[in-house]
PDB file of N, CA and C in Angstrom:
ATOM      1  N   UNK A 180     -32.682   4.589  21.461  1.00  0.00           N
ATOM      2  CA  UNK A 180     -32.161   3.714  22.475  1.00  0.00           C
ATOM      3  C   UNK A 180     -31.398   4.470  23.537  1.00  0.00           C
ATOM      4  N   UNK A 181     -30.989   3.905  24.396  1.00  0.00           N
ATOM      5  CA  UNK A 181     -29.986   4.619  25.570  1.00  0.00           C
ATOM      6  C   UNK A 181     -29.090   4.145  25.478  1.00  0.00           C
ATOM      7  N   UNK A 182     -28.089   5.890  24.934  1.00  0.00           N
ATOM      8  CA  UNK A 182     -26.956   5.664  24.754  1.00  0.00           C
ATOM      9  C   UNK A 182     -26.052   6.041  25.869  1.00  0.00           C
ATOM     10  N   UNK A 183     -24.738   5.044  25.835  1.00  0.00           N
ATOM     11  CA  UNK A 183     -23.807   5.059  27.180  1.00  0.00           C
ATOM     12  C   UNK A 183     -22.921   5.889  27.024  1.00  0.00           C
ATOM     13  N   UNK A 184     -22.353   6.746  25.371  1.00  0.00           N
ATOM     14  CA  UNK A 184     -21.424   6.999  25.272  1.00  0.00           C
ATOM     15  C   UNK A 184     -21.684   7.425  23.843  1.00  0.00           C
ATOM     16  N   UNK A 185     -20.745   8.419  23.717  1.00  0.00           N
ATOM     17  CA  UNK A 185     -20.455   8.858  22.164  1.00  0.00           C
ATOM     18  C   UNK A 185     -19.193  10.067  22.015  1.00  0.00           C
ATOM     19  N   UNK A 186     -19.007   9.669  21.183  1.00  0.00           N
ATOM     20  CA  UNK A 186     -17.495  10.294  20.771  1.00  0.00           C
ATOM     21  C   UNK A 186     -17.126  10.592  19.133  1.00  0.00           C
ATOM     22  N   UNK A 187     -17.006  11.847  19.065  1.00  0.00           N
ATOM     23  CA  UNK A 187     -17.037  12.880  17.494  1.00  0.00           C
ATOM     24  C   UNK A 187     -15.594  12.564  17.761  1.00  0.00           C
ATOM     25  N   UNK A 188     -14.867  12.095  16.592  1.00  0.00           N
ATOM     26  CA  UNK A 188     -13.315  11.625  16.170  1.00  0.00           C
ATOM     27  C   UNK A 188     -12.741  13.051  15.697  1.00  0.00           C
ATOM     28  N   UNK A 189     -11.813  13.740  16.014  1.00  0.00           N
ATOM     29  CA  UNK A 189     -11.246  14.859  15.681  1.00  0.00           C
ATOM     30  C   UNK A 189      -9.978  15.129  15.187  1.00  0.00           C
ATOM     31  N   UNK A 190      -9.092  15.612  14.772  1.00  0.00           N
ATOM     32  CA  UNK A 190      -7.197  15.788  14.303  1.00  0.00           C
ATOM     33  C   UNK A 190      -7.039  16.341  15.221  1.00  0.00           C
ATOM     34  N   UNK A 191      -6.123  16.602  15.494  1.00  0.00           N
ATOM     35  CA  UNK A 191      -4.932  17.253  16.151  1.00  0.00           C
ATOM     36  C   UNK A 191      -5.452  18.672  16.671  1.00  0.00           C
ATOM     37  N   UNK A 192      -6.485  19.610  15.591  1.00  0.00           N
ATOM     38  CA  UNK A 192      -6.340  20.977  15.729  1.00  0.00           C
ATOM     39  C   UNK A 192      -8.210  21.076  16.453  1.00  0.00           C
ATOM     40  N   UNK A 193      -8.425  19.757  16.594  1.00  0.00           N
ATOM     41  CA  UNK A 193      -9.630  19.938  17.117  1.00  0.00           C
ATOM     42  C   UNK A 193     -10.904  19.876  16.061  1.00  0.00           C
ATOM     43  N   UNK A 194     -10.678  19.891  15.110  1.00  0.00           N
ATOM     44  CA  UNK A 194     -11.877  19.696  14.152  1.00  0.00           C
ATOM     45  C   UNK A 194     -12.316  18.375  13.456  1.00  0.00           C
ATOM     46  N   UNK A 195     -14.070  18.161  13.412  1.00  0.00           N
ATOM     47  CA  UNK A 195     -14.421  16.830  13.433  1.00  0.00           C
ATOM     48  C   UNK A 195     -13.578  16.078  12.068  1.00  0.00           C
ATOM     49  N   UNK A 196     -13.631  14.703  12.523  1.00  0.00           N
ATOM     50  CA  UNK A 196     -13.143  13.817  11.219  1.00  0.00           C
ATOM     51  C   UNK A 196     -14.140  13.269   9.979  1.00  0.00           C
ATOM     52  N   UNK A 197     -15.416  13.868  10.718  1.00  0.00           N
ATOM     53  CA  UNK A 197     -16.580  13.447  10.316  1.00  0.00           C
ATOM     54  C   UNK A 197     -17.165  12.276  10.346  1.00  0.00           C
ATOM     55  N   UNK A 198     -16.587  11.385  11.508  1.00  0.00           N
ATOM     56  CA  UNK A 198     -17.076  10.387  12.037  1.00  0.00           C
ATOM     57  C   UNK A 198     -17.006  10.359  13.156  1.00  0.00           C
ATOM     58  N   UNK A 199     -17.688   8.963  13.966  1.00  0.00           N
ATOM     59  CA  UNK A 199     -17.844   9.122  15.280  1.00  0.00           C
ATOM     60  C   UNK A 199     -18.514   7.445  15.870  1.00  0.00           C
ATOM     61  N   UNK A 200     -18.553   7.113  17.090  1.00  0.00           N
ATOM     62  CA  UNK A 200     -19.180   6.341  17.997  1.00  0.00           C
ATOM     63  C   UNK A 200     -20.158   6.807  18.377  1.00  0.00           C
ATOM     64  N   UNK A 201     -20.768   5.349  18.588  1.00  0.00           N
ATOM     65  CA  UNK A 201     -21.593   5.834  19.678  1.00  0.00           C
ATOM     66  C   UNK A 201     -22.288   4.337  20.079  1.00  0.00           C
ATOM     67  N   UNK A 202     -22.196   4.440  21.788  1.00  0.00           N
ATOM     68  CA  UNK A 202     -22.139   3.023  22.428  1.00  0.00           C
ATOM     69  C   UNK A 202     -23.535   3.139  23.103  1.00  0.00           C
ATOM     70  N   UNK A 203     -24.597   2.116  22.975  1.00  0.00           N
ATOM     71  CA  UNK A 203     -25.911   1.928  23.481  1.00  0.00           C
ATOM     72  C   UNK A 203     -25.587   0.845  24.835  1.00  0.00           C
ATOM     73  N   UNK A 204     -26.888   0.498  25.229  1.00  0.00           N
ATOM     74  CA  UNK A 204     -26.779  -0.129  26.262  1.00  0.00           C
ATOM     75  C   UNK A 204     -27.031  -1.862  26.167  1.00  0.00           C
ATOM     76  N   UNK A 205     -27.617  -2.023  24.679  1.00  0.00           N
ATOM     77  CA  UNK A 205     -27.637  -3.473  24.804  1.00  0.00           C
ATOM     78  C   UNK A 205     -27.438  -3.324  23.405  1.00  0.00           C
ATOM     79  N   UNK A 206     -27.079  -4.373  22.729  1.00  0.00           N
ATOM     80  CA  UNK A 206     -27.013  -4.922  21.247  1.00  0.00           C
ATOM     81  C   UNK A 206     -28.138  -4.495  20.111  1.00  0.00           C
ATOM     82  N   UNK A 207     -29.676  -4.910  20.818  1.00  0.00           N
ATOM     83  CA  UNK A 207     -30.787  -4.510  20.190  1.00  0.00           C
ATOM     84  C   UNK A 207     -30.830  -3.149  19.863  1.00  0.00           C
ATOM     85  N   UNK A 208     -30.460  -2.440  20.582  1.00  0.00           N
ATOM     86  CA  UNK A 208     -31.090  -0.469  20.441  1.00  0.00           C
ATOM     87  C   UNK A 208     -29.741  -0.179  19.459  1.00  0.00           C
ATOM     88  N   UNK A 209     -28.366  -0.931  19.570  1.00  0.00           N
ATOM     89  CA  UNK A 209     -27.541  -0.752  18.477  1.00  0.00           C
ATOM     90  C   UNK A 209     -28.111  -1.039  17.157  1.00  0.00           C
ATOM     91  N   UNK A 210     -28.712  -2.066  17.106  1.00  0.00           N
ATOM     92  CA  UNK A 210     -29.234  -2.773  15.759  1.00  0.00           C
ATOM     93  C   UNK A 210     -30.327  -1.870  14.965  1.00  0.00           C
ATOM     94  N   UNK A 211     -31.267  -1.636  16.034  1.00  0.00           N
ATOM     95  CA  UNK A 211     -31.980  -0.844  16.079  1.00  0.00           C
ATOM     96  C   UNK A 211     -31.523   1.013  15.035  1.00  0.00           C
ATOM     97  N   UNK A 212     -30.810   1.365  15.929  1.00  0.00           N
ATOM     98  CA  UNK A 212     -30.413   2.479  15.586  1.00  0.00           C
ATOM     99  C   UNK A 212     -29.531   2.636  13.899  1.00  0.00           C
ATOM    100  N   UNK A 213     -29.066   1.201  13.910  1.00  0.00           N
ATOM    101  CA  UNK A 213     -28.228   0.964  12.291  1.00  0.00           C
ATOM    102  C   UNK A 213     -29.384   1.040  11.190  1.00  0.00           C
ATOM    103  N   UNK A 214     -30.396   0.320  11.287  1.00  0.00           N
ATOM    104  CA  UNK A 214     -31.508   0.127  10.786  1.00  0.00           C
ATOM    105  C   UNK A 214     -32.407   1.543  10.497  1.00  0.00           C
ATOM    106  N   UNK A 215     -32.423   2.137  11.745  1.00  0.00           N
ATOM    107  CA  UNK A 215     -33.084   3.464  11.217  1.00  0.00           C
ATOM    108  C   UNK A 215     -32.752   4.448  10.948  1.00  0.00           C
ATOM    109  N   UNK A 216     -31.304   4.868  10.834  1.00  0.00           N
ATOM    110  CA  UNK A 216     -30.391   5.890  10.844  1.00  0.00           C
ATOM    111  C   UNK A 216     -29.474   5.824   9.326  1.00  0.00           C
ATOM    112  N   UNK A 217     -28.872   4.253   8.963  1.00  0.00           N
ATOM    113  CA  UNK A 217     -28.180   4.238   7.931  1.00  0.00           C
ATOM    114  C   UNK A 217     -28.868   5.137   7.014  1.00  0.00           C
ATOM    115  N   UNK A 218     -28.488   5.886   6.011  1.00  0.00           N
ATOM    116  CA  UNK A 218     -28.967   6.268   4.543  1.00  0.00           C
ATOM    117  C   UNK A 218     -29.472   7.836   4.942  1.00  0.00           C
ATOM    118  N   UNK A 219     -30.376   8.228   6.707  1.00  0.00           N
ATOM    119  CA  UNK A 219     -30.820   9.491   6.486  1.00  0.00           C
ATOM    120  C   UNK A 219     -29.517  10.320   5.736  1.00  0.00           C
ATOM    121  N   UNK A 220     -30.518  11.172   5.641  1.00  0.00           N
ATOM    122  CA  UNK A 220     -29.878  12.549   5.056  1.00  0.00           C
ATOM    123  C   UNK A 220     -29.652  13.428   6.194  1.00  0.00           C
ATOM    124  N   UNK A 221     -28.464  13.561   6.275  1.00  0.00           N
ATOM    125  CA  UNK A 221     -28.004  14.812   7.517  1.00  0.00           C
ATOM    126  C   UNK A 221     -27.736  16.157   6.476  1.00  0.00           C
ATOM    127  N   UNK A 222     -27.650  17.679   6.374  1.00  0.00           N
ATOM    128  CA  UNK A 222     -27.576  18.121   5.448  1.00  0.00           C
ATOM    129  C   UNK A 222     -27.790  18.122   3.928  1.00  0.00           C
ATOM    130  N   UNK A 223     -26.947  17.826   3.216  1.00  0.00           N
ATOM    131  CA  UNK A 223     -27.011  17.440   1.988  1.00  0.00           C
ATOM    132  C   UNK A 223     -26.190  16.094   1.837  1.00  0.00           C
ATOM    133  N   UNK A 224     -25.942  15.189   2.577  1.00  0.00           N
ATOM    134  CA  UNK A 224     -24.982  14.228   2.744  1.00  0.00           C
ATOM    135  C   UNK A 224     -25.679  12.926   3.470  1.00  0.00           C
ATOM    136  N   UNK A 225     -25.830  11.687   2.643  1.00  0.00           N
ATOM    137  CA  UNK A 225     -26.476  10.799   3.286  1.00  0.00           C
ATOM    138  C   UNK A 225     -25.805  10.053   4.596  1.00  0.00           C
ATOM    139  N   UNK A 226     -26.269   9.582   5.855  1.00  0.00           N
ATOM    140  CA  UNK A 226     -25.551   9.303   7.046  1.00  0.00           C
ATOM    141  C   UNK A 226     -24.975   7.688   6.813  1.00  0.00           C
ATOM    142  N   UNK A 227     -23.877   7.483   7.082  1.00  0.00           N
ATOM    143  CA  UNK A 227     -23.463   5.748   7.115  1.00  0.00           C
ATOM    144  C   UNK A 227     -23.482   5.765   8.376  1.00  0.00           C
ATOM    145  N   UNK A 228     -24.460   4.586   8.708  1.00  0.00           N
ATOM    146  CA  UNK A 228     -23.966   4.266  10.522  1.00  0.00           C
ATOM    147  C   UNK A 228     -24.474   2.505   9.820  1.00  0.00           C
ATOM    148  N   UNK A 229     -23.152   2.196  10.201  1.00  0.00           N
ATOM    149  CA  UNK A 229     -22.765   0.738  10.596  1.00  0.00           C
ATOM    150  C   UNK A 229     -22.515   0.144  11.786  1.00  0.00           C
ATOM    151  N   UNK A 230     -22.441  -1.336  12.477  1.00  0.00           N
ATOM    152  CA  UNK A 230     -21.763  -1.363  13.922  1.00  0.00           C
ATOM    153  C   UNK A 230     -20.199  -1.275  13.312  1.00  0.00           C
ATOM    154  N   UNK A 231     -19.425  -1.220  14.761  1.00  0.00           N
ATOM    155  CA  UNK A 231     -18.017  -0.867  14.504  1.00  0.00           C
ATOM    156  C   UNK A 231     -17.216  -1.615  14.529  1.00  0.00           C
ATOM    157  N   UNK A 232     -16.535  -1.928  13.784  1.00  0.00           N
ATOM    158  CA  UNK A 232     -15.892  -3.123  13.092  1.00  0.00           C
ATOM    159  C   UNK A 232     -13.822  -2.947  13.487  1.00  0.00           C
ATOM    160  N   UNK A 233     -13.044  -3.400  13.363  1.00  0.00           N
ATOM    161  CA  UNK A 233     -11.410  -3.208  13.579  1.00  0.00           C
ATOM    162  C   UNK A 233     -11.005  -2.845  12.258  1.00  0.00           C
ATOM    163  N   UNK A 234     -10.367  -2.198  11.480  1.00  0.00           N
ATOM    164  CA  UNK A 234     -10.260  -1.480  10.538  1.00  0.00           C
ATOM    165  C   UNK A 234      -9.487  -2.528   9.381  1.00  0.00           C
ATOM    166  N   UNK A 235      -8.895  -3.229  10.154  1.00  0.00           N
ATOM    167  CA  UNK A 235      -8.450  -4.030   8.934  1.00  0.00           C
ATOM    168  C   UNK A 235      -9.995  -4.909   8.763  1.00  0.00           C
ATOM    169  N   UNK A 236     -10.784  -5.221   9.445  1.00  0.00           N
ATOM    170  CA  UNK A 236     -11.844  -6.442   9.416  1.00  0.00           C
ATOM    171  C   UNK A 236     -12.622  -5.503   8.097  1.00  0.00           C
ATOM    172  N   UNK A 237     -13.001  -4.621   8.387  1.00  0.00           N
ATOM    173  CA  UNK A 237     -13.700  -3.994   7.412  1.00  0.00           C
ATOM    174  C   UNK A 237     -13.181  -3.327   5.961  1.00  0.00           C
ATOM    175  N   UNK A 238     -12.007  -3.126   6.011  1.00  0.00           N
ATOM    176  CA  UNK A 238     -10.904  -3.526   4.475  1.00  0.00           C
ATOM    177  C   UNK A 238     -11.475  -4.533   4.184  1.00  0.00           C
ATOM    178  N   UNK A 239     -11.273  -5.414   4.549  1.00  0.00           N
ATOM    179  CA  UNK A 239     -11.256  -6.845   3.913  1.00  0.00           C
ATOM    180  C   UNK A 239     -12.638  -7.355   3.484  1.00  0.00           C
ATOM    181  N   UNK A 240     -13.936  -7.057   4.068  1.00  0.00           N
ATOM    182  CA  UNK A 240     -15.373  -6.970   4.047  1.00  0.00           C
ATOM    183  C   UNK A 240     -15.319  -6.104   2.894  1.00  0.00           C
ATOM    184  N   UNK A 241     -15.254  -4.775   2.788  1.00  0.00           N
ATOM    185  CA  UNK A 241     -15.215  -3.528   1.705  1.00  0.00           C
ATOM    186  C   UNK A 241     -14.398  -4.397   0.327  1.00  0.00           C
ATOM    187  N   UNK A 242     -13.491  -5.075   0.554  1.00  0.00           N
ATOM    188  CA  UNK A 242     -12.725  -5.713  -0.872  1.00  0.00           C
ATOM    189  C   UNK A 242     -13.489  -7.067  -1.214  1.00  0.00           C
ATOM    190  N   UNK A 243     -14.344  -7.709  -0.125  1.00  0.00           N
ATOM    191  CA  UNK A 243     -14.887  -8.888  -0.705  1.00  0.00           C
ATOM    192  C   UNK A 243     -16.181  -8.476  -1.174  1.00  0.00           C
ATOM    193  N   UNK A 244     -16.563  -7.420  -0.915  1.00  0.00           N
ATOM    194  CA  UNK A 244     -18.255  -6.521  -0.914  1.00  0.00           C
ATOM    195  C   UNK A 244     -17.707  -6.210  -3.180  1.00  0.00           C
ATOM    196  N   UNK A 245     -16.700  -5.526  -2.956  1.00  0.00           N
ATOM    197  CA  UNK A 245     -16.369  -5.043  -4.249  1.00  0.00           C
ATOM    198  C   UNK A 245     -16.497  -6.289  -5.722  1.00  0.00           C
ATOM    199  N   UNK A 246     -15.353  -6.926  -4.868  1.00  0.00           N
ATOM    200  CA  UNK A 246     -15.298  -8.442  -6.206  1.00  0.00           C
ATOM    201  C   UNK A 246     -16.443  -8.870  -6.000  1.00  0.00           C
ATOM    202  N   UNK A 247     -17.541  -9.022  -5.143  1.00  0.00           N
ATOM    203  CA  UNK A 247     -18.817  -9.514  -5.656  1.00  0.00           C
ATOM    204  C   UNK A 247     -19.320  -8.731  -6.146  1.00  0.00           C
ATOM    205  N   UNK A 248     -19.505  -7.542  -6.405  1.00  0.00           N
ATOM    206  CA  UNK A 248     -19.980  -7.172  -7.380  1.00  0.00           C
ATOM    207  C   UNK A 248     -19.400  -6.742  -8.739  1.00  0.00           C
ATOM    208  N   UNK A 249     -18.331  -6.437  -9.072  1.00  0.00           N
ATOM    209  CA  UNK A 249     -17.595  -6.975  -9.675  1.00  0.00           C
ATOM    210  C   UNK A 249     -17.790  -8.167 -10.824  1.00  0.00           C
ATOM    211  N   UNK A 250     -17.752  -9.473 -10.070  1.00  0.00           N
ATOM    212  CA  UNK A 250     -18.090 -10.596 -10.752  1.00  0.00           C
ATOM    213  C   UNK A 250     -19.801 -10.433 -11.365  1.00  0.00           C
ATOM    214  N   UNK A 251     -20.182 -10.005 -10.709  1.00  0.00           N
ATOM    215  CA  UNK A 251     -21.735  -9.681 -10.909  1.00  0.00           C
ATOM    216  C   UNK A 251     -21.851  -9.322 -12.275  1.00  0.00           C
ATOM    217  N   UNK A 252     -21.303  -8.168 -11.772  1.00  0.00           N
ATOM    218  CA  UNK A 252     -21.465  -7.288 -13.392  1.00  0.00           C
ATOM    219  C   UNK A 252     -21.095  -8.071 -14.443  1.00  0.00           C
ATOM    220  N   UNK A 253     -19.730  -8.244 -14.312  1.00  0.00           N
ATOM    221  CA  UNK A 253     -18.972  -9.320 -15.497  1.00  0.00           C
ATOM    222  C   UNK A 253     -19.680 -10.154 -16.211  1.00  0.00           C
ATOM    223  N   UNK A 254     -20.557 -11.367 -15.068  1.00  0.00           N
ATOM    224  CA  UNK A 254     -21.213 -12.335 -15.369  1.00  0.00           C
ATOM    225  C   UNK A 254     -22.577 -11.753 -16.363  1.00  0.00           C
ATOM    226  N   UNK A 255     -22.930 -10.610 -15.938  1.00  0.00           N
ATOM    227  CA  UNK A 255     -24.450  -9.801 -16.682  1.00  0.00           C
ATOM    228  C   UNK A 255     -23.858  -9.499 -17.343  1.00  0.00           C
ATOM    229  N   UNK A 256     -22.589  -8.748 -17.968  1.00  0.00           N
ATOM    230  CA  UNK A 256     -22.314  -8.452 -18.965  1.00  0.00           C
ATOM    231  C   UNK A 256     -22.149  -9.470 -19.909  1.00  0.00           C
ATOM    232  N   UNK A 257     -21.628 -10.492 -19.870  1.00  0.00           N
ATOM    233  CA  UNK A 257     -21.367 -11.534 -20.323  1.00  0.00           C
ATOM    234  C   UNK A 257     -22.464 -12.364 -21.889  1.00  0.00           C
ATOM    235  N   UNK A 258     -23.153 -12.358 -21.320  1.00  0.00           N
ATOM    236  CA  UNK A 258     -24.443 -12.452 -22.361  1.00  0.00           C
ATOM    237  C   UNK A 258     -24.664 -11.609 -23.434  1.00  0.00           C
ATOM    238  N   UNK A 259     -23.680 -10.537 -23.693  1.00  0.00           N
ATOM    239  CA  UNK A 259     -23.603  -9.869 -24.878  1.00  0.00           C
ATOM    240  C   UNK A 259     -22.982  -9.699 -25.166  1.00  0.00           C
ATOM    241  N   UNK A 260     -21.536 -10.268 -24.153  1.00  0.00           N
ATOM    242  CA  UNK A 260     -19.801  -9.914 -25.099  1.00  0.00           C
ATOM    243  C   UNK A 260     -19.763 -11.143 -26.374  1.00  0.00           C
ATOM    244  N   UNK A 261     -19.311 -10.293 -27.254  1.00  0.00           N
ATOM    245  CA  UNK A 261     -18.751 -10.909 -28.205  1.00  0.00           C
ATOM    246  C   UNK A 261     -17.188 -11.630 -28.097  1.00  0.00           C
ATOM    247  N   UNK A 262     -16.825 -12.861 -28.564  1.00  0.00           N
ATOM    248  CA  UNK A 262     -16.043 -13.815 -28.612  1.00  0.00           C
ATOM    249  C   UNK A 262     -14.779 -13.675 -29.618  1.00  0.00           C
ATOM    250  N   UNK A 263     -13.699 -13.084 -29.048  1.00  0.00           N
ATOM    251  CA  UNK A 263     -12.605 -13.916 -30.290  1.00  0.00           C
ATOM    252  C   UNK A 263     -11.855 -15.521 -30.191  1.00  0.00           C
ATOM    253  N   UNK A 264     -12.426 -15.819 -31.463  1.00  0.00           N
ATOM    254  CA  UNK A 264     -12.085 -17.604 -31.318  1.00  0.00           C
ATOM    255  C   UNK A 264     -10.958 -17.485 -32.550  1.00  0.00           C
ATOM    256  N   UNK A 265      -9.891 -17.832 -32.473  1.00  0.00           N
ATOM    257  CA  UNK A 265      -8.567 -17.542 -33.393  1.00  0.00           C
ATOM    258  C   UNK A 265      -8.774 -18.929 -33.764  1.00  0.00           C
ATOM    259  N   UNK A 266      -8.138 -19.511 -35.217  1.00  0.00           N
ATOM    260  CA  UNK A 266      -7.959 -20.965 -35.582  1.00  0.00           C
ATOM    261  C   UNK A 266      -9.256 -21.307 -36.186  1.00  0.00           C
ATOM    262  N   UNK A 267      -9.656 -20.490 -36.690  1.00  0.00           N
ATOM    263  CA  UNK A 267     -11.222 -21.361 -36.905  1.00  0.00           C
ATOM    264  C   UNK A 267     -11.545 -22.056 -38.043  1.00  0.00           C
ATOM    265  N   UNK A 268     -12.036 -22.725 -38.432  1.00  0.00           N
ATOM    266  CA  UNK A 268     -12.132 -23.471 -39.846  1.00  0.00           C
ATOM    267  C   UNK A 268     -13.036 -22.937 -40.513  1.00  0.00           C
ATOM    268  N   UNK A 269     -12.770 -22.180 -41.979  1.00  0.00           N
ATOM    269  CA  UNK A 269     -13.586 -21.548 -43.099  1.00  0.00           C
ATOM    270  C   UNK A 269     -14.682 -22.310 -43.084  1.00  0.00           C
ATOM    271  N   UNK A 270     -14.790 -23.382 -43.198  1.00  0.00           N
ATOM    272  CA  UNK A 270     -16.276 -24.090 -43.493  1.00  0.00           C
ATOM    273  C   UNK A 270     -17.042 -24.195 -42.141  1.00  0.00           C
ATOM    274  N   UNK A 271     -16.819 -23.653 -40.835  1.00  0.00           N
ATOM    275  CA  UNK A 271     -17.765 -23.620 -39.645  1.00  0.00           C
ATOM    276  C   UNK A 271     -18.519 -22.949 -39.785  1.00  0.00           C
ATOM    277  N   UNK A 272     -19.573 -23.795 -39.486  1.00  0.00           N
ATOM    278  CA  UNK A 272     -20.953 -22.679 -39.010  1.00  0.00           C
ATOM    279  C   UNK A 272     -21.240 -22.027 -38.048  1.00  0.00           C
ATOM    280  N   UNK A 273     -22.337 -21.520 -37.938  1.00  0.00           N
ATOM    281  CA  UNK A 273     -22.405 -20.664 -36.741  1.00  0.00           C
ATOM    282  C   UNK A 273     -23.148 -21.718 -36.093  1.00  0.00           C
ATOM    283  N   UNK A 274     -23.973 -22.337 -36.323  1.00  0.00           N
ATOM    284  CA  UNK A 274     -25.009 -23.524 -35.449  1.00  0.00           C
ATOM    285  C   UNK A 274     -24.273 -24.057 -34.230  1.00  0.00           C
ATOM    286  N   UNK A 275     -23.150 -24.691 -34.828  1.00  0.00           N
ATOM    287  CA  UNK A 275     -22.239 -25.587 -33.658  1.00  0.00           C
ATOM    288  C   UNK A 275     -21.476 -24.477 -32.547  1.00  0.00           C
ATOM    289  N   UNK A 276     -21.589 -23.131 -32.953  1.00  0.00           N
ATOM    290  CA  UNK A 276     -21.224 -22.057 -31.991  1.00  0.00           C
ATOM    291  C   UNK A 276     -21.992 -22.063 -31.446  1.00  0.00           C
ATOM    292  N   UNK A 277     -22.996 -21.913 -31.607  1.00  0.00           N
ATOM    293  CA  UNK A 277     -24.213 -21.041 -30.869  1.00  0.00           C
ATOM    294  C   UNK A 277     -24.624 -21.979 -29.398  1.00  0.00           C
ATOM    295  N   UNK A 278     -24.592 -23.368 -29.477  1.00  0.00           N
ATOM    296  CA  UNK A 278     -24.367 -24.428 -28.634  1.00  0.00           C
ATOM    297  C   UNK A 278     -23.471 -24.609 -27.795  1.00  0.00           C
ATOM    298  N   UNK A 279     -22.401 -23.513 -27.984  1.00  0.00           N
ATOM    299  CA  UNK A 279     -21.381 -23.558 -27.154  1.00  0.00           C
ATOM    300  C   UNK A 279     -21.825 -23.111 -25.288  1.00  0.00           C
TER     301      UNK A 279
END
C-alpha cells in the first residue's frame, strides 16, 4: 500500500524499541498490510503488526483476550476433573451422581 509515514520507536540513546508505526493512505491498504504481514518471520522472530490501538485500550483487550481463554481451558478441562463432595451418605450410589 502507500505509505504516508513511518516511525522506528527508539530510548533515549537512540536504539530501536523494536517497534514502530506506520501510517498508509486509506484504511484498506492498512487492513491489508495487517493481514499479510502479521505472523511473517523477520529473522528468527515472528512479526506482530496490529492497527494501533491507545495503550490502555489494548491492556484491557490483552486481559479480556486472556480470561477467555482462560475460561476455555477450565471449561475443557472440566470434563475430567474429579469432584470433592464432603457429607455424603454411605449408602449413595454412584448412579444418582453420575446424573448430576
Amino acid at each position: 500500500g502507500n505509505i504516508t509515514s513511518a516511525k522506528v520507536m527508539t530510548d533515549s540513546n537512540g536504539r530501536s524499541k523494536n517497534f514502530g508505526f506506520v501510517c498508509y493512505s486509506n484504511a484498506s491498504e492498512a487492513a491489508k498490510a495487517v493481514s499479510d504481514m502479521n505472523g511473517k518471520i523477520i529473522g528468527s522472530k515472528p512479526l506482530y503488526v496490529a492497527l494501533a490501538q491507545k495503550k490502555d485500550d489494548r491492556k484491557s483487550h490483552l486481559a479480556n483476550q486472556y480470561l477467555q481463554r482462560m475460561t476455555q481451558t477450565r471449561n475443557a478441562n472440566m470434563g475430567n476433573a474429579t469432584q470433592y463432595m464432603p457429607n455424603m451418605q454411605t449408602a449413595q450410589t454412584q448412579q444418582p451422581l453420575q446424573s448430576i
